[in-house]
mmCIF file of C-alpha atoms in Angstrom:
data_model
loop_
_atom_site.group_PDB
_atom_site.id
_atom_site.type_symbol
_atom_site.label_atom_id
_atom_site.label_comp_id
_atom_site.label_asym_id
_atom_site.label_seq_id
_atom_site.Cartn_x
_atom_site.Cartn_y
_atom_site.Cartn_z
ATOM 1 C CA MET A 1 -17.471 -63.011 -139.216
ATOM 2 C CA HIS A 2 -15.402 -59.935 -140.070
ATOM 3 C CA ASN A 3 -17.151 -56.622 -139.639
ATOM 4 C CA ASP A 4 -16.732 -53.029 -140.713
ATOM 5 C CA ASP A 5 -13.763 -52.666 -138.314
ATOM 6 C CA SER A 6 -11.917 -55.356 -140.280
ATOM 7 C CA ILE A 7 -12.794 -53.694 -143.537
ATOM 8 C CA LEU A 8 -11.547 -50.330 -142.258
ATOM 9 C CA LYS A 9 -8.324 -52.003 -141.046
ATOM 10 C CA ALA A 10 -7.853 -53.512 -144.505
ATOM 11 C CA ILE A 11 -8.361 -50.099 -146.113
ATOM 12 C CA ASN A 12 -5.947 -48.514 -143.630
ATOM 13 C CA ASN A 13 -3.360 -51.178 -144.483
ATOM 14 C CA LEU A 14 -3.853 -50.357 -148.158
ATOM 15 C CA ASN A 15 -3.326 -46.667 -147.418
ATOM 16 C CA ASP A 16 -0.208 -47.549 -145.395
ATOM 17 C CA GLY A 17 1.374 -49.295 -148.397
ATOM 18 C CA CYS A 18 -0.043 -52.794 -148.615
ATOM 19 C CA ASN A 19 -1.456 -53.899 -151.942
ATOM 20 C CA CYS A 20 -5.104 -54.960 -152.226
ATOM 21 C CA ALA A 21 -4.354 -58.705 -151.911
ATOM 22 C CA GLN A 22 -2.289 -58.137 -148.773
ATOM 23 C CA ALA A 23 -4.976 -55.863 -147.283
ATOM 24 C CA VAL A 24 -7.697 -58.516 -147.727
ATOM 25 C CA LEU A 25 -5.662 -61.604 -146.794
ATOM 26 C CA GLY A 26 -4.135 -59.862 -143.765
ATOM 27 C CA GLN A 27 -7.519 -59.447 -142.122
ATOM 28 C CA TYR A 28 -8.130 -63.215 -142.077
ATOM 29 C CA CYS A 29 -4.741 -64.488 -140.916
ATOM 30 C CA GLU A 30 -5.586 -64.766 -137.255
ATOM 31 C CA SER A 31 -8.775 -66.695 -137.997
ATOM 32 C CA PHE A 32 -6.791 -69.378 -139.852
ATOM 33 C CA GLY A 33 -3.616 -69.361 -137.784
ATOM 34 C CA LEU A 34 -1.604 -67.974 -140.686
ATOM 35 C CA ASP A 35 1.441 -65.900 -139.738
ATOM 36 C CA ILE A 36 0.877 -62.321 -140.923
ATOM 37 C CA ARG A 37 4.408 -61.916 -142.261
ATOM 38 C CA THR A 38 4.033 -65.110 -144.287
ATOM 39 C CA ALA A 39 0.687 -63.868 -145.599
ATOM 40 C CA MET A 40 2.136 -60.518 -146.579
ATOM 41 C CA LYS A 41 4.963 -62.182 -148.462
ATOM 42 C CA LEU A 42 2.589 -64.633 -150.162
ATOM 43 C CA ALA A 43 0.235 -61.853 -151.346
ATOM 44 C CA SER A 44 2.932 -59.328 -152.243
ATOM 45 C CA GLY A 45 2.965 -60.194 -155.932
ATOM 46 C CA PHE A 46 -0.776 -60.034 -156.462
ATOM 47 C CA GLY A 47 -1.310 -56.268 -156.334
ATOM 48 C CA GLY A 48 -2.030 -54.443 -159.554
ATOM 49 C CA GLY A 49 -3.725 -57.480 -161.018
ATOM 50 C CA MET A 50 -0.689 -59.701 -160.523
ATOM 51 C CA ARG A 51 1.414 -56.745 -161.752
ATOM 52 C CA MET A 52 -0.243 -57.205 -165.149
ATOM 53 C CA GLY A 53 -3.493 -55.277 -164.715
ATOM 54 C CA LYS A 54 -5.373 -58.576 -164.706
ATOM 55 C CA THR A 55 -7.462 -59.991 -161.829
ATOM 56 C CA CYS A 56 -7.779 -57.367 -159.042
ATOM 57 C CA GLY A 57 -5.607 -58.014 -156.020
ATOM 58 C CA ALA A 58 -8.555 -57.751 -153.624
ATOM 59 C CA ILE A 59 -10.249 -60.541 -155.532
ATOM 60 C CA THR A 60 -7.147 -62.743 -155.578
ATOM 61 C CA GLY A 61 -6.657 -62.045 -151.873
ATOM 62 C CA GLY A 62 -10.238 -63.297 -151.399
ATOM 63 C CA ILE A 63 -9.389 -66.467 -153.346
ATOM 64 C CA MET A 64 -6.490 -67.055 -150.957
ATOM 65 C CA VAL A 65 -8.820 -66.642 -147.965
ATOM 66 C CA LEU A 66 -11.343 -69.071 -149.459
ATOM 67 C CA GLY A 67 -8.485 -71.494 -150.072
ATOM 68 C CA LEU A 68 -7.524 -71.286 -146.432
ATOM 69 C CA LYS A 69 -11.090 -72.142 -145.408
ATOM 70 C CA TYR A 70 -12.168 -74.640 -148.084
ATOM 71 C CA GLY A 71 -8.974 -75.626 -149.942
ATOM 72 C CA PHE A 72 -7.548 -79.110 -150.215
ATOM 73 C CA ASP A 73 -4.073 -80.316 -149.357
ATOM 74 C CA GLN A 74 -4.187 -83.884 -150.614
ATOM 75 C CA PRO A 75 -3.635 -84.128 -154.418
ATOM 76 C CA GLY A 76 -6.012 -87.085 -154.814
ATOM 77 C CA ASP A 77 -8.916 -85.511 -152.898
ATOM 78 C CA SER A 78 -11.247 -84.976 -155.862
ATOM 79 C CA ILE A 79 -14.271 -84.153 -153.673
ATOM 80 C CA ALA A 80 -12.419 -81.345 -151.901
ATOM 81 C CA LYS A 81 -11.071 -80.111 -155.228
ATOM 82 C CA GLU A 82 -14.568 -79.965 -156.726
ATOM 83 C CA THR A 83 -15.816 -78.207 -153.571
ATOM 84 C CA ILE A 84 -13.239 -75.376 -153.712
ATOM 85 C CA GLU A 85 -13.655 -75.035 -157.489
ATOM 86 C CA GLY A 86 -17.405 -74.542 -157.004
ATOM 87 C CA ILE A 87 -16.922 -72.039 -154.182
ATOM 88 C CA ILE A 88 -14.389 -70.029 -156.183
ATOM 89 C CA SER A 89 -16.548 -70.087 -159.313
ATOM 90 C CA GLU A 90 -19.540 -68.761 -157.383
ATOM 91 C CA TYR A 91 -17.380 -66.138 -155.635
ATOM 92 C CA ILE A 92 -15.937 -64.902 -158.961
ATOM 93 C CA THR A 93 -19.414 -64.851 -160.561
ATOM 94 C CA ASN A 94 -20.815 -62.735 -157.711
ATOM 95 C CA VAL A 95 -17.830 -60.362 -157.652
ATOM 96 C CA ARG A 96 -18.051 -59.881 -161.412
ATOM 97 C CA LYS A 97 -21.769 -59.246 -161.127
ATOM 98 C CA SER A 98 -21.208 -56.646 -158.368
ATOM 99 C CA LEU A 99 -18.221 -54.842 -159.948
ATOM 100 C CA GLY A 100 -18.870 -55.449 -163.631
ATOM 101 C CA THR A 101 -15.424 -56.953 -164.125
ATOM 102 C CA CYS A 102 -12.600 -58.607 -162.198
ATOM 103 C CA ASP A 103 -9.890 -56.866 -164.264
ATOM 104 C CA CYS A 104 -7.750 -54.361 -162.331
ATOM 105 C CA ASN A 105 -7.159 -52.128 -165.349
ATOM 106 C CA GLU A 106 -10.855 -51.999 -166.128
ATOM 107 C CA LEU A 107 -11.835 -51.364 -162.515
ATOM 108 C CA LEU A 108 -9.367 -48.508 -162.164
ATOM 109 C CA GLY A 109 -9.782 -47.135 -165.671
ATOM 110 C CA ILE A 110 -5.992 -47.022 -166.196
ATOM 111 C CA ASP A 111 -3.206 -49.288 -167.341
ATOM 112 C CA VAL A 112 -1.378 -50.179 -164.146
ATOM 113 C CA THR A 113 1.468 -51.775 -166.073
ATOM 114 C CA VAL A 114 2.740 -48.378 -167.255
ATOM 115 C CA PRO A 115 4.918 -46.849 -164.519
ATOM 116 C CA GLU A 116 4.136 -43.272 -165.503
ATOM 117 C CA VAL A 117 0.412 -43.992 -165.473
ATOM 118 C CA ARG A 118 0.652 -45.678 -162.026
ATOM 119 C CA LYS A 119 2.573 -42.692 -160.656
ATOM 120 C CA LEU A 120 0.045 -40.206 -161.998
ATOM 121 C CA ALA A 121 -2.882 -42.310 -160.709
ATOM 122 C CA LYS A 122 -1.275 -42.421 -157.271
ATOM 123 C CA GLU A 123 -0.737 -38.645 -157.294
ATOM 124 C CA GLU A 124 -4.369 -38.105 -158.364
ATOM 125 C CA GLY A 125 -5.654 -40.449 -155.612
ATOM 126 C CA ILE A 126 -7.218 -42.994 -157.947
ATOM 127 C CA PHE A 127 -6.074 -45.950 -155.858
ATOM 128 C CA LYS A 128 -7.217 -44.361 -152.576
ATOM 129 C CA GLU A 129 -10.591 -43.551 -154.131
ATOM 130 C CA LYS A 130 -11.381 -46.779 -155.936
ATOM 131 C CA CYS A 131 -9.496 -49.634 -154.271
ATOM 132 C CA PRO A 132 -11.286 -49.327 -150.903
ATOM 133 C CA VAL A 133 -14.586 -49.919 -152.722
ATOM 134 C CA PHE A 134 -13.204 -53.160 -154.182
ATOM 135 C CA ILE A 135 -11.787 -54.274 -150.838
ATOM 136 C CA ARG A 136 -15.093 -53.622 -149.049
ATOM 137 C CA MET A 137 -17.108 -55.507 -151.686
ATOM 138 C CA VAL A 138 -14.724 -58.468 -151.658
ATOM 139 C CA MET A 139 -14.693 -58.729 -147.873
ATOM 140 C CA GLU A 140 -18.489 -58.507 -147.736
ATOM 141 C CA GLU A 141 -18.662 -61.293 -150.347
ATOM 142 C CA LEU A 142 -16.157 -63.369 -148.340
ATOM 143 C CA ASN A 143 -18.187 -62.916 -145.169
ATOM 144 C CA LYS A 144 -21.168 -64.526 -146.885
ATOM 145 C CA ARG A 145 -19.063 -67.666 -147.399
ATOM 146 C CA LEU A 146 -17.129 -67.882 -144.162
ATOM 147 C CA VAL A 147 -18.161 -68.949 -140.733
ATOM 148 C CA LEU A 148 -14.995 -68.212 -138.766
ATOM 149 C CA THR A 149 -14.270 -69.387 -135.285
ATOM 150 C CA SER A 150 -12.249 -67.351 -132.891
#
């Protein structure tokens, strides 16, 4: 199980320039044998709510982690498909309950799709203030669902 050290590392990665999805996914790579560079590339388009202000990158990073643990890789495996769908639905429900929404724009209180707004929000520290809260909550929620082996 990932602890506060992992959460702090994820937040430090965010502060060093990772997006929220990269920050979350990056902390679970070793547990699943996923190359960190591959993970960073995979998650690079999910920050800022998929660059559209939609589902928060921390949340989508969490979905990727859950996919690594519970996902299916055989198209006809309907039982595995139902299993991951149920796990993701419960995860999203709990995250929404905790945060009030899954929408990046709503969580941040800004429209991240407007470059001038993003720049001003960065200068004002909105991302450094709010995003760590979302990362922490997502990772705590993930830890309830994961039993990782070393």
